Short mmCIF file of C-alpha atoms in Angstrom, two decimals:
data_model
loop_
_atom_site.label_atom_id
_atom_site.label_comp_id
_atom_site.label_asym_id
_atom_site.label_seq_id
_atom_site.Cartn_x
_atom_site.Cartn_y
_atom_site.Cartn_z
CA MET W 1 -0.12 -29.34 92.83
CA PRO W 2 -1.84 -31.78 95.19
CA GLU W 3 0.33 -33.45 97.86
CA LEU W 4 -0.45 -35.30 101.06
CA ALA W 5 0.15 -33.28 104.20
CA GLY W 6 2.53 -35.21 106.46
CA ASP W 7 4.06 -34.54 109.87
CA ASN W 8 5.18 -31.19 111.29
CA GLN W 9 7.48 -30.44 108.34
CA TRP W 10 7.10 -30.26 104.59
CA TRP W 11 9.17 -33.05 103.03
CA TYR W 12 10.01 -32.26 99.43
CA THR W 13 11.69 -35.55 98.42
CA GLY W 14 8.74 -36.65 96.28
CA SER W 15 7.50 -33.17 95.37
CA THR W 16 7.53 -31.68 91.87
CA LEU W 17 9.15 -28.61 93.48
CA LYS W 18 12.23 -30.55 94.66
CA SER W 19 14.64 -29.21 92.05
CA ARG W 20 13.54 -25.61 92.78
CA VAL W 21 13.85 -25.67 96.57
CA LYS W 22 16.59 -28.15 97.53
CA HIS W 23 19.33 -25.50 97.42
CA LEU W 24 17.27 -22.73 99.06
CA GLN W 25 17.40 -21.79 102.74
CA GLU W 26 14.11 -19.89 102.96
CA ILE W 27 10.93 -20.08 100.88
CA THR W 28 7.30 -19.08 101.01
CA LEU W 29 5.11 -22.13 100.41
CA ILE W 30 1.51 -21.65 99.30
CA VAL W 31 -0.68 -24.25 101.08
CA ASN W 32 -4.29 -24.14 99.90
CA ASN W 33 -3.74 -20.45 98.95
CA ARG W 34 -2.23 -19.72 102.39
CA PRO W 35 1.34 -18.29 102.23
CA CYS W 36 3.59 -19.97 104.82
CA ARG W 37 7.14 -18.86 105.56
CA MET W 38 9.52 -21.82 105.76
CA ARG W 39 13.17 -22.48 106.56
CA HIS W 40 15.26 -25.41 105.29
CA ALA W 41 15.94 -28.05 107.95
CA LYS W 42 19.52 -28.42 109.16
CA PRO W 43 21.64 -31.46 108.16
CA GLY W 44 21.45 -34.52 110.39
CA HIS W 45 24.05 -35.47 113.00
CA ASP W 46 25.85 -37.55 110.37
CA GLY W 47 26.11 -34.53 108.05
CA ARG W 48 23.59 -35.80 105.55
CA PRO W 49 21.07 -33.26 104.21
CA THR W 50 17.53 -33.24 105.57
CA HIS W 51 15.10 -32.93 102.68
CA SER W 52 12.46 -30.84 104.42
CA PHE W 53 11.42 -27.34 105.41
CA SER W 54 10.16 -26.23 108.83
CA PHE W 55 7.36 -23.71 109.40
CA VAL W 56 8.57 -20.38 110.76
CA ASP W 57 5.24 -19.22 112.21
CA ARG W 58 3.35 -21.28 114.83
CA GLU W 59 -0.02 -20.50 113.25
CA ASP W 60 1.12 -21.95 109.93
CA LEU W 61 2.48 -25.03 111.67
CA ALA W 62 -0.81 -25.59 113.47
CA TYR W 63 -2.68 -25.17 110.19
CA TRP W 64 -0.41 -27.76 108.51
CA ILE W 65 -0.75 -30.29 111.35
CA ALA W 66 -4.54 -30.02 111.14
CA LEU W 67 -4.32 -31.05 107.48
CA ARG W 68 -2.30 -34.22 108.16
CA GLY W 69 -3.29 -37.04 105.81
CA GLN W 70 -5.29 -34.77 103.53
CA LEU W 71 -4.61 -33.89 99.89
CA VAL W 72 -3.59 -30.22 99.82
CA ASP W 73 -2.63 -27.86 97.02
CA ILE W 74 1.05 -26.85 97.12
CA ALA W 75 2.78 -24.06 95.19
CA LEU W 76 5.92 -21.98 95.53
CA ALA W 77 5.89 -18.20 95.83
CA HIS W 78 8.22 -16.01 93.83
CA PRO W 79 10.40 -14.00 96.22
CA GLY W 80 9.40 -10.36 96.52
CA GLU W 81 6.34 -10.41 94.29
CA GLU W 82 3.34 -9.77 96.52
CA GLN W 83 -0.20 -10.13 95.19
CA PRO W 84 -3.47 -8.77 96.64
CA GLY W 85 -4.28 -10.35 99.96
CA GLY W 86 -0.65 -11.04 100.75
CA VAL W 87 -0.35 -14.04 98.38
CA ARG W 88 2.80 -13.97 96.28
CA ALA W 89 2.91 -14.68 92.57
CA LEU W 90 3.44 -18.36 91.80
CA ILE W 91 6.62 -19.54 90.10
CA PRO W 92 6.85 -19.19 87.17
CA PRO W 93 4.81 -16.00 86.57
CA GLN W 94 1.98 -16.29 84.10
CA ARG W 95 2.89 -15.16 80.60
CA GLY W 96 1.90 -15.39 76.97
CA ALA W 97 2.66 -18.45 74.86
CA ALA W 98 5.89 -16.83 73.63
CA ASP W 99 7.57 -13.48 73.89
CA ALA W 100 8.41 -11.21 70.99
CA ASN W 101 11.72 -12.81 70.08
CA ALA W 102 10.03 -16.18 69.50
CA ASN W 103 9.27 -15.04 65.95
CA GLN W 104 12.95 -14.70 65.08
CA VAL W 105 12.77 -17.52 62.51
CA PRO W 106 10.42 -16.48 59.68
CA ALA W 107 7.35 -18.59 59.03
CA GLY W 108 7.56 -20.75 55.95
CA GLN W 109 5.59 -23.34 54.04
CA PRO W 110 7.07 -26.42 52.37
CA GLU W 111 7.15 -26.58 48.62
CA THR W 112 4.88 -29.66 48.69
CA VAL W 113 2.18 -30.92 51.04
CA THR W 114 4.12 -32.77 53.74
CA LEU W 115 3.23 -35.30 56.41
CA CYS W 116 5.43 -34.51 59.43
CA LEU W 117 5.92 -37.11 62.15
CA GLY W 118 7.75 -37.15 65.46
CA LEU W 119 8.57 -40.38 67.29
CA ASP W 120 9.89 -40.73 70.83
CA SER W 121 11.00 -44.36 70.82
CA ALA W 122 12.03 -46.56 73.72
CA TRP W 123 15.35 -47.84 72.38
CA PHE W 124 14.89 -51.18 74.15
CA GLY W 125 11.12 -51.17 74.53
CA GLY W 126 11.37 -49.72 78.02
CA ALA W 127 12.83 -51.15 81.22
CA ALA W 128 11.86 -54.74 82.03
CA ASN W 129 11.05 -53.81 85.65
CA ASP W 130 9.10 -50.63 84.87
CA ARG W 131 5.85 -51.17 82.97
CA TRP W 132 5.25 -47.40 82.79
CA SER W 133 8.35 -47.03 80.63
CA GLN W 134 7.08 -49.49 78.00
CA PHE W 135 5.51 -47.07 75.53
CA ASP W 136 6.36 -45.35 72.26
CA CYS W 137 4.61 -42.16 71.18
CA ILE W 138 3.94 -40.76 67.70
CA ALA W 139 2.84 -37.24 66.72
CA SER W 140 1.79 -36.29 63.21
CA THR W 141 0.33 -33.40 61.21
CA VAL W 142 0.07 -32.36 57.57
CA ILE W 143 1.30 -28.94 56.43
CA GLY W 144 1.34 -27.08 53.14
CA GLY W 145 -2.24 -27.83 52.19
CA ALA W 146 -5.58 -26.11 52.62
CA GLY W 147 -7.26 -25.80 56.00
CA GLN W 148 -6.01 -25.65 59.57
CA PRO W 149 -3.38 -28.32 60.39
CA VAL W 150 -4.57 -30.90 62.92
CA LEU W 151 -2.36 -32.76 65.38
CA ALA W 152 -2.72 -36.52 65.89
CA LEU W 153 -1.06 -38.31 68.83
CA THR W 154 -0.76 -42.08 69.23
CA ARG W 155 0.58 -44.09 72.14
CA VAL W 156 2.00 -47.49 71.24
CA ASP W 157 1.58 -49.77 74.28
CA LEU W 158 4.43 -52.30 74.36
CA ARG W 159 3.58 -53.86 77.73
CA ALA W 160 1.62 -56.90 76.52
CA HIS W 161 4.01 -57.68 73.67
CA ASN W 162 7.30 -58.39 75.43
CA ARG W 163 8.30 -54.75 74.84
CA ASP W 164 8.11 -55.17 71.05
CA PRO W 165 11.79 -56.13 70.53
CA GLU W 166 11.51 -56.19 66.72
CA ALA W 167 9.62 -52.86 66.59
CA ALA W 168 6.69 -54.57 64.85
CA LEU W 169 4.01 -52.64 66.77
CA THR W 170 5.64 -49.25 66.37
CA SER W 171 6.43 -49.71 62.68
CA ALA W 172 2.86 -50.85 62.03
CA ALA W 173 1.52 -47.73 63.79
CA ILE W 174 3.79 -45.47 61.71
CA LEU W 175 2.95 -47.20 58.43
CA GLY W 176 -0.74 -47.02 59.31
CA ILE W 177 -0.51 -43.25 59.60
CA ILE W 178 1.52 -42.98 56.41
CA GLY W 179 -0.99 -45.21 54.60
CA GLN W 180 -3.59 -42.48 54.97
CA HIS W 181 -1.24 -40.02 53.21
CA ASN W 182 0.52 -42.09 50.55
CA ASP W 183 0.62 -39.23 48.06
CA LYS W 184 2.39 -36.83 50.43
CA ARG W 185 6.02 -36.21 51.16
CA THR W 186 6.87 -37.63 54.60
CA ILE W 187 9.49 -36.58 57.16
CA LEU W 188 9.87 -38.70 60.31
CA ALA W 189 11.98 -37.25 63.13
CA LEU W 190 13.15 -40.03 65.45
CA ASP W 191 14.57 -39.54 68.95
CA ALA W 192 17.34 -42.15 68.65
CA PRO W 193 20.70 -42.57 66.94
CA ILE W 194 20.02 -43.91 63.42
CA GLN W 195 23.45 -43.78 61.76
CA ALA W 196 26.85 -44.93 63.02
CA VAL W 197 30.01 -46.39 61.58
CA GLN W 198 30.71 -49.88 62.91
CA ARG W 199 33.53 -49.89 65.47
CA GLN W 200 35.70 -52.99 65.69
CA ASN W 201 36.13 -52.58 69.43
CA LEU W 202 32.38 -52.32 70.14
CA PRO W 203 29.58 -54.91 70.07
CA GLY W 204 27.35 -55.12 66.99
CA PHE W 205 24.38 -53.62 68.87
CA ARG W 206 24.09 -51.31 71.84
CA PRO W 207 23.69 -53.13 75.19
CA ALA W 208 20.72 -52.04 77.30
CA ASN W 209 23.06 -51.37 80.23
CA PRO W 210 26.46 -50.76 78.63
CA GLY W 211 29.52 -51.24 80.77
CA PRO W 212 32.83 -49.44 80.37
CA ASN W 213 34.09 -49.09 76.81
CA LYS W 214 30.90 -50.57 75.31
CA VAL W 215 29.60 -47.33 73.74
CA GLN W 216 31.33 -44.43 72.01
CA ARG W 217 30.49 -40.96 70.75
CA ARG W 218 29.92 -40.63 67.03
CA ALA W 219 31.52 -37.95 64.89
CA CYS W 220 28.30 -35.89 64.88
CA GLU W 221 28.21 -35.88 68.68
CA GLN W 222 31.81 -34.73 68.85
CA ILE W 223 30.99 -31.85 66.49
CA LEU W 224 27.88 -30.94 68.51
CA ASP W 225 29.80 -30.93 71.78
CA ARG W 226 32.69 -28.84 70.40
CA ASP W 227 30.58 -26.22 68.62
CA ARG W 228 27.95 -26.07 71.34
CA ARG W 229 30.64 -25.13 73.85
CA ALA W 230 31.82 -22.31 71.59
CA ILE W 231 28.28 -20.98 71.13
CA ASP W 232 27.58 -21.15 74.88
CA GLU W 233 30.82 -19.35 75.67
CA ASP W 234 29.82 -16.61 73.26
CA ALA W 235 26.43 -16.39 75.01
CA GLY W 236 28.05 -15.95 78.43
CA GLY W 237 27.90 -19.57 79.57
CA ALA W 238 25.69 -22.63 79.27
CA ASN W 239 23.71 -21.86 82.45
CA ARG W 240 22.38 -25.47 82.49
CA TRP W 241 20.93 -25.30 78.98
CA ASN W 242 23.63 -27.59 77.58
CA PRO W 243 22.44 -31.09 76.56
CA ASN W 244 23.81 -34.20 78.22
CA ILE W 245 25.18 -36.05 75.20
CA GLN W 246 24.90 -39.84 75.24
CA PRO W 247 27.31 -41.78 73.02
CA GLY W 248 25.38 -42.97 69.96
CA ALA W 249 27.48 -45.92 68.79
CA PRO W 250 26.62 -48.72 68.43
CA LEU W 251 22.94 -48.46 67.50
CA ALA W 252 20.18 -50.14 69.50
CA LYS W 253 18.87 -53.30 67.82
CA ARG W 254 15.20 -52.31 68.21
CA VAL W 255 15.89 -48.99 66.46
CA THR W 256 17.74 -50.81 63.68
CA CYS W 257 14.76 -53.18 63.27
CA LEU W 258 12.44 -50.19 62.91
CA LEU W 259 14.67 -48.59 60.29
CA ASN W 260 14.97 -51.86 58.36
CA ILE W 261 11.18 -52.12 58.18
CA LEU W 262 10.81 -48.54 57.00
CA GLN W 263 13.51 -48.94 54.36
CA GLY W 264 12.61 -52.44 53.14
CA ASP W 265 9.87 -53.88 50.90
CA GLU W 266 9.50 -50.71 48.86
CA LYS W 267 8.68 -48.57 51.91
CA GLU W 268 11.17 -46.19 50.29
CA PHE W 269 12.34 -44.39 53.41
CA ALA W 270 15.83 -42.90 53.19
CA LEU W 271 18.05 -41.84 56.08
CA TRP W 272 19.03 -38.18 55.89
CA THR W 273 22.22 -37.27 54.07
CA ARG W 274 23.11 -34.03 52.32
CA GLY W 275 22.59 -35.79 49.02
CA ASN W 276 19.09 -37.19 49.63
CA ARG W 277 17.55 -34.63 51.95
CA ALA W 278 14.89 -33.95 49.29
CA ALA W 279 13.76 -37.62 49.28
CA LYS W 280 10.00 -38.16 49.28
CA LYS W 281 10.20 -40.27 52.47
CA LEU W 282 12.88 -39.22 54.90
CA VAL W 283 14.00 -40.28 58.40
CA ILE W 284 15.96 -37.71 60.39
CA GLU W 285 17.59 -38.02 63.78
CA CYS W 286 16.42 -35.66 66.53
CA PHE W 287 17.81 -35.13 70.03
CA PRO W 288 15.22 -33.31 72.22
CA ALA W 289 17.82 -32.00 74.70
CA GLU W 290 19.81 -30.47 71.82
CA ALA W 291 16.59 -29.02 70.40
CA ILE W 292 15.77 -27.33 73.73
CA TRP W 293 19.29 -25.90 73.90
CA ALA W 294 19.10 -24.68 70.29
CA ALA W 295 15.69 -23.09 70.82
CA LYS W 296 17.20 -21.16 73.74
CA ARG W 297 20.19 -20.00 71.71
CA LEU W 298 17.89 -18.97 68.84
CA GLY W 299 15.80 -16.80 71.17
CA GLY W 300 12.75 -19.05 71.37
CA TYR W 301 12.22 -19.06 75.14
CA ALA W 302 10.74 -16.22 77.17
CA GLN W 303 13.25 -14.46 79.42
CA ASP W 304 11.68 -15.78 82.65
CA ILE W 305 12.06 -19.42 81.58
CA THR W 306 15.23 -20.97 82.97
CA ALA W 307 16.70 -24.31 81.93
CA THR W 308 15.24 -25.78 85.12
CA TYR W 309 11.72 -24.80 84.05
CA ALA W 310 12.17 -25.89 80.43
CA LYS W 311 13.45 -29.33 81.46
CA ALA W 312 11.23 -29.88 84.51
CA TYR W 313 8.92 -32.21 82.54
CA LYS W 314 11.77 -34.76 82.61
CA HIS W 315 11.87 -34.82 86.42
CA GLN W 316 8.36 -35.87 87.41
CA HIS W 317 8.89 -39.63 87.77
CA ASN W 318 6.02 -41.20 89.73
CA VAL W 319 4.75 -37.75 90.77
CA TRP W 320 1.00 -37.21 90.42
CA LEU W 321 0.27 -33.96 88.60
CA ASN W 322 -2.95 -31.99 88.35
CA ALA W 323 -4.19 -30.49 85.09
CA GLN W 324 -2.67 -27.08 85.78
CA GLN W 325 0.74 -28.63 86.41
CA VAL W 326 0.54 -30.61 83.20
CA LYS W 327 -0.29 -27.44 81.27
CA ARG W 328 2.45 -25.38 82.92
CA LEU W 329 5.20 -27.98 82.52
CA THR W 330 4.22 -28.57 78.89
CA HIS W 331 4.16 -24.87 78.02
CA ASP W 332 7.50 -24.32 79.81
CA ALA W 333 9.09 -26.96 77.57
CA LEU W 334 7.31 -26.45 74.24
CA ASP W 335 6.56 -22.73 73.91
CA GLY W 336 10.20 -22.12 73.00
CA PHE W 337 9.72 -23.91 69.67
CA ALA W 338 7.14 -21.48 68.28
CA GLY W 339 9.72 -19.58 66.24
CA PRO W 340 12.20 -22.39 65.48
CA SER W 341 9.37 -24.60 64.14
CA GLY W 342 8.95 -22.13 61.28
CA ASP W 343 5.35 -21.06 61.96
CA PRO W 344 4.60 -19.72 65.48
CA ASN W 345 0.81 -19.62 65.10
CA HIS W 346 0.68 -23.19 63.87
CA TRP W 347 2.99 -24.40 66.64
CA ASN W 348 1.02 -22.72 69.43
CA CYS W 349 -2.09 -24.41 68.07
CA MET W 350 -0.28 -27.78 68.09
CA VAL W 351 0.77 -27.34 71.72
CA LYS W 352 -2.80 -26.61 72.79
CA GLN W 353 -4.05 -29.68 70.93
CA ALA W 354 -1.35 -31.82 72.58
CA ILE W 355 -2.36 -30.65 76.06
CA ASP W 356 -6.04 -31.28 75.34
CA TRP W 357 -5.16 -34.79 74.17
CA MET W 358 -3.04 -35.53 77.25
CA LEU W 359 -5.72 -34.41 79.68
CA LYS W 360 -8.24 -36.75 78.02
CA ASP W 361 -5.91 -39.75 77.79
CA PRO W 362 -7.06 -42.27 80.45
CA ILE W 363 -3.90 -44.40 80.39
CA TRP W 364 -1.94 -42.15 82.76
CA GLN W 365 -4.61 -40.64 85.00
CA ARG W 366 -6.56 -41.52 88.14
CA GLN W 367 -9.21 -39.81 90.25
CA ILE W 368 -8.51 -38.71 93.84
CA ASN W 369 -11.35 -36.94 95.66
CA GLN W 370 -12.97 -36.36 92.26
CA VAL W 371 -9.83 -34.58 91.02
CA ALA W 372 -8.06 -35.95 87.93
CA LEU W 373 -4.34 -36.53 88.52
CA TYR W 374 -1.75 -37.61 85.96
CA ARG W 375 1.25 -39.89 86.46
CA GLY W 376 4.51 -38.09 85.79
CA GLY W 377 7.46 -39.87 84.26
CA LYS W 378 7.66 -41.53 80.85
CA PRO W 379 3.89 -41.37 80.12
CA PHE W 380 4.31 -37.58 80.34
CA ASP W 381 7.77 -36.84 78.98
CA ASP W 382 7.13 -39.23 76.07
CA VAL W 383 4.51 -36.86 74.72
CA VAL W 384 6.62 -33.74 75.27
CA ASP W 385 9.68 -35.30 73.62
CA THR W 386 7.50 -36.50 70.75
CA MET W 387 6.27 -32.95 70.22
CA ILE W 388 9.88 -31.72 70.15
CA CYS W 389 10.60 -34.33 67.48
CA LEU W 390 7.56 -33.06 65.58
CA ALA W 391 8.87 -29.48 65.82
CA THR W 392 12.10 -30.73 64.25
CA SER W 393 10.22 -32.46 61.43
CA LEU W 394 8.19 -29.29 60.80
CA SER W 395 11.33 -27.18 60.80
CA CYS W 396 13.01 -29.53 58.35
CA ALA W 397 9.98 -29.47 56.01
CA ARG W 398 10.02 -25.65 56.10
CA GLN W 399 13.77 -25.60 55.42
CA CYS W 400 14.64 -23.81 58.64
CA ALA W 401 16.30 -26.69 60.51
CA HIS W 402 19.97 -27.04 61.44
CA VAL W 403 22.27 -30.06 61.40
CA TRP W 404 25.33 -31.31 63.27
CA GLN W 405 27.47 -33.55 61.09
CA ASP W 406 31.18 -34.05 60.56
CA PRO W 407 31.87 -33.43 56.84
CA ALA W 408 34.87 -35.74 57.15
CA ALA W 409 32.69 -38.59 58.51
CA PRO W 410 29.18 -38.17 57.04
CA ASP W 411 28.30 -41.83 57.65
CA ASP W 412 28.92 -41.47 61.39
CA GLY W 413 25.62 -39.86 62.21
CA HIS W 414 23.77 -36.57 62.09
CA ILE W 415 21.64 -34.66 64.58
CA ILE W 416 19.00 -32.27 63.26
CA GLY W 417 17.28 -29.63 65.38
CA PRO W 418 14.59 -26.99 64.76
CA GLY W 419 15.60 -23.49 63.69
CA SER W 420 18.59 -22.29 61.70
CA GLN W 421 20.87 -19.28 61.66
CA THR W 422 23.28 -18.28 58.94
CA GLY W 423 24.91 -15.41 60.77
CA GLY W 424 24.42 -13.31 63.87
CA ASP W 425 26.34 -13.21 67.12
CA CYS W 426 27.13 -16.90 67.53
CA VAL W 427 30.77 -17.95 67.25
CA ARG W 428 29.65 -20.85 65.07
CA PRO W 429 26.33 -20.32 63.25
CA PHE W 430 23.66 -23.01 63.11
CA VAL W 431 24.14 -24.73 59.75
CA GLN W 432 20.97 -25.27 57.73
CA ALA W 433 19.99 -28.91 57.32
#
């Protein structure tokens, strides 16, 4: 992972390794394939932490100083795992796309040929002061027919259109894809709250920066939080896999505009309910953080993948990544959905196609010393979250998805995730969508 060599310490504030090293006292840093022993700097005189590591050996320090101002390759060694030549194995260790338990959910095909879509949508068109946040991303594939399924990815650039407040650009992109498959059943998984009962004490639409008492959890989020805690307790603790649940009520106006377009003028889209889940055109709500947690609880992730690794793609804001980092971060997040998606071989193929697409996409890359680097942040995590939405759509089409919904308040939202479980060791089983 290329970084600029600085002064006589390694400052990790802007490094992709920050979350892995900030609580450690000693590490071995790989600098251009050279292992360097390092010790965390002591807090300052005012007690504030110093976000750097010092070199233990003088020779390593001299080597680092000689590189000042140059782009160097940085990696972290795994404690205790020596490799030939004294170089330690990089974190995380190399592994296959998924381990044996990733096939826990049986592969399945939908009863009809189905167009599956995933959409990671900027609820407000992105932040006004951050042009790199002003994108939507769509993933699509057709399953149930002849031939090898092919992934299509589309970025919707909102920057030159005042952040697309009425969702005109994004809806047009979705309908354009659907127009090529009018005869097929369609399931769109959207990363945004799409159903909520109107609260008298809340505004009609969600504010972009809600103050106190301006948003509230929906019934489905209360059910998710309660049952998730029970399942985690049964598993021995959350261990950081638990999702951070945002209150879903009221809905964002831009999301409502998108849904109105999809449902109006004979577009025929229906929002998921237990009564219309077989509709020909269906919109379902997906929550990527819940999907990651569920994939863990359903045995999708390899044993050496921690929650920190699986979620690291969300913590690369304004960090420049090389191709290997992009691949590793993407695999760490997405490999866990091979089984829950309903068809591991198909999913692994989709992940490879997504990575190939990302590495060719010019919108988020630049060249430094003839090396292609990629801007971390929303241009990256958009694609990963979109793929998680697609995994949810695929799982729903194959009838192996699960749902969180309060039976006593079915109009107050639902959250669907990939993979289902009707029994087993969980205190509360995953209920099939």
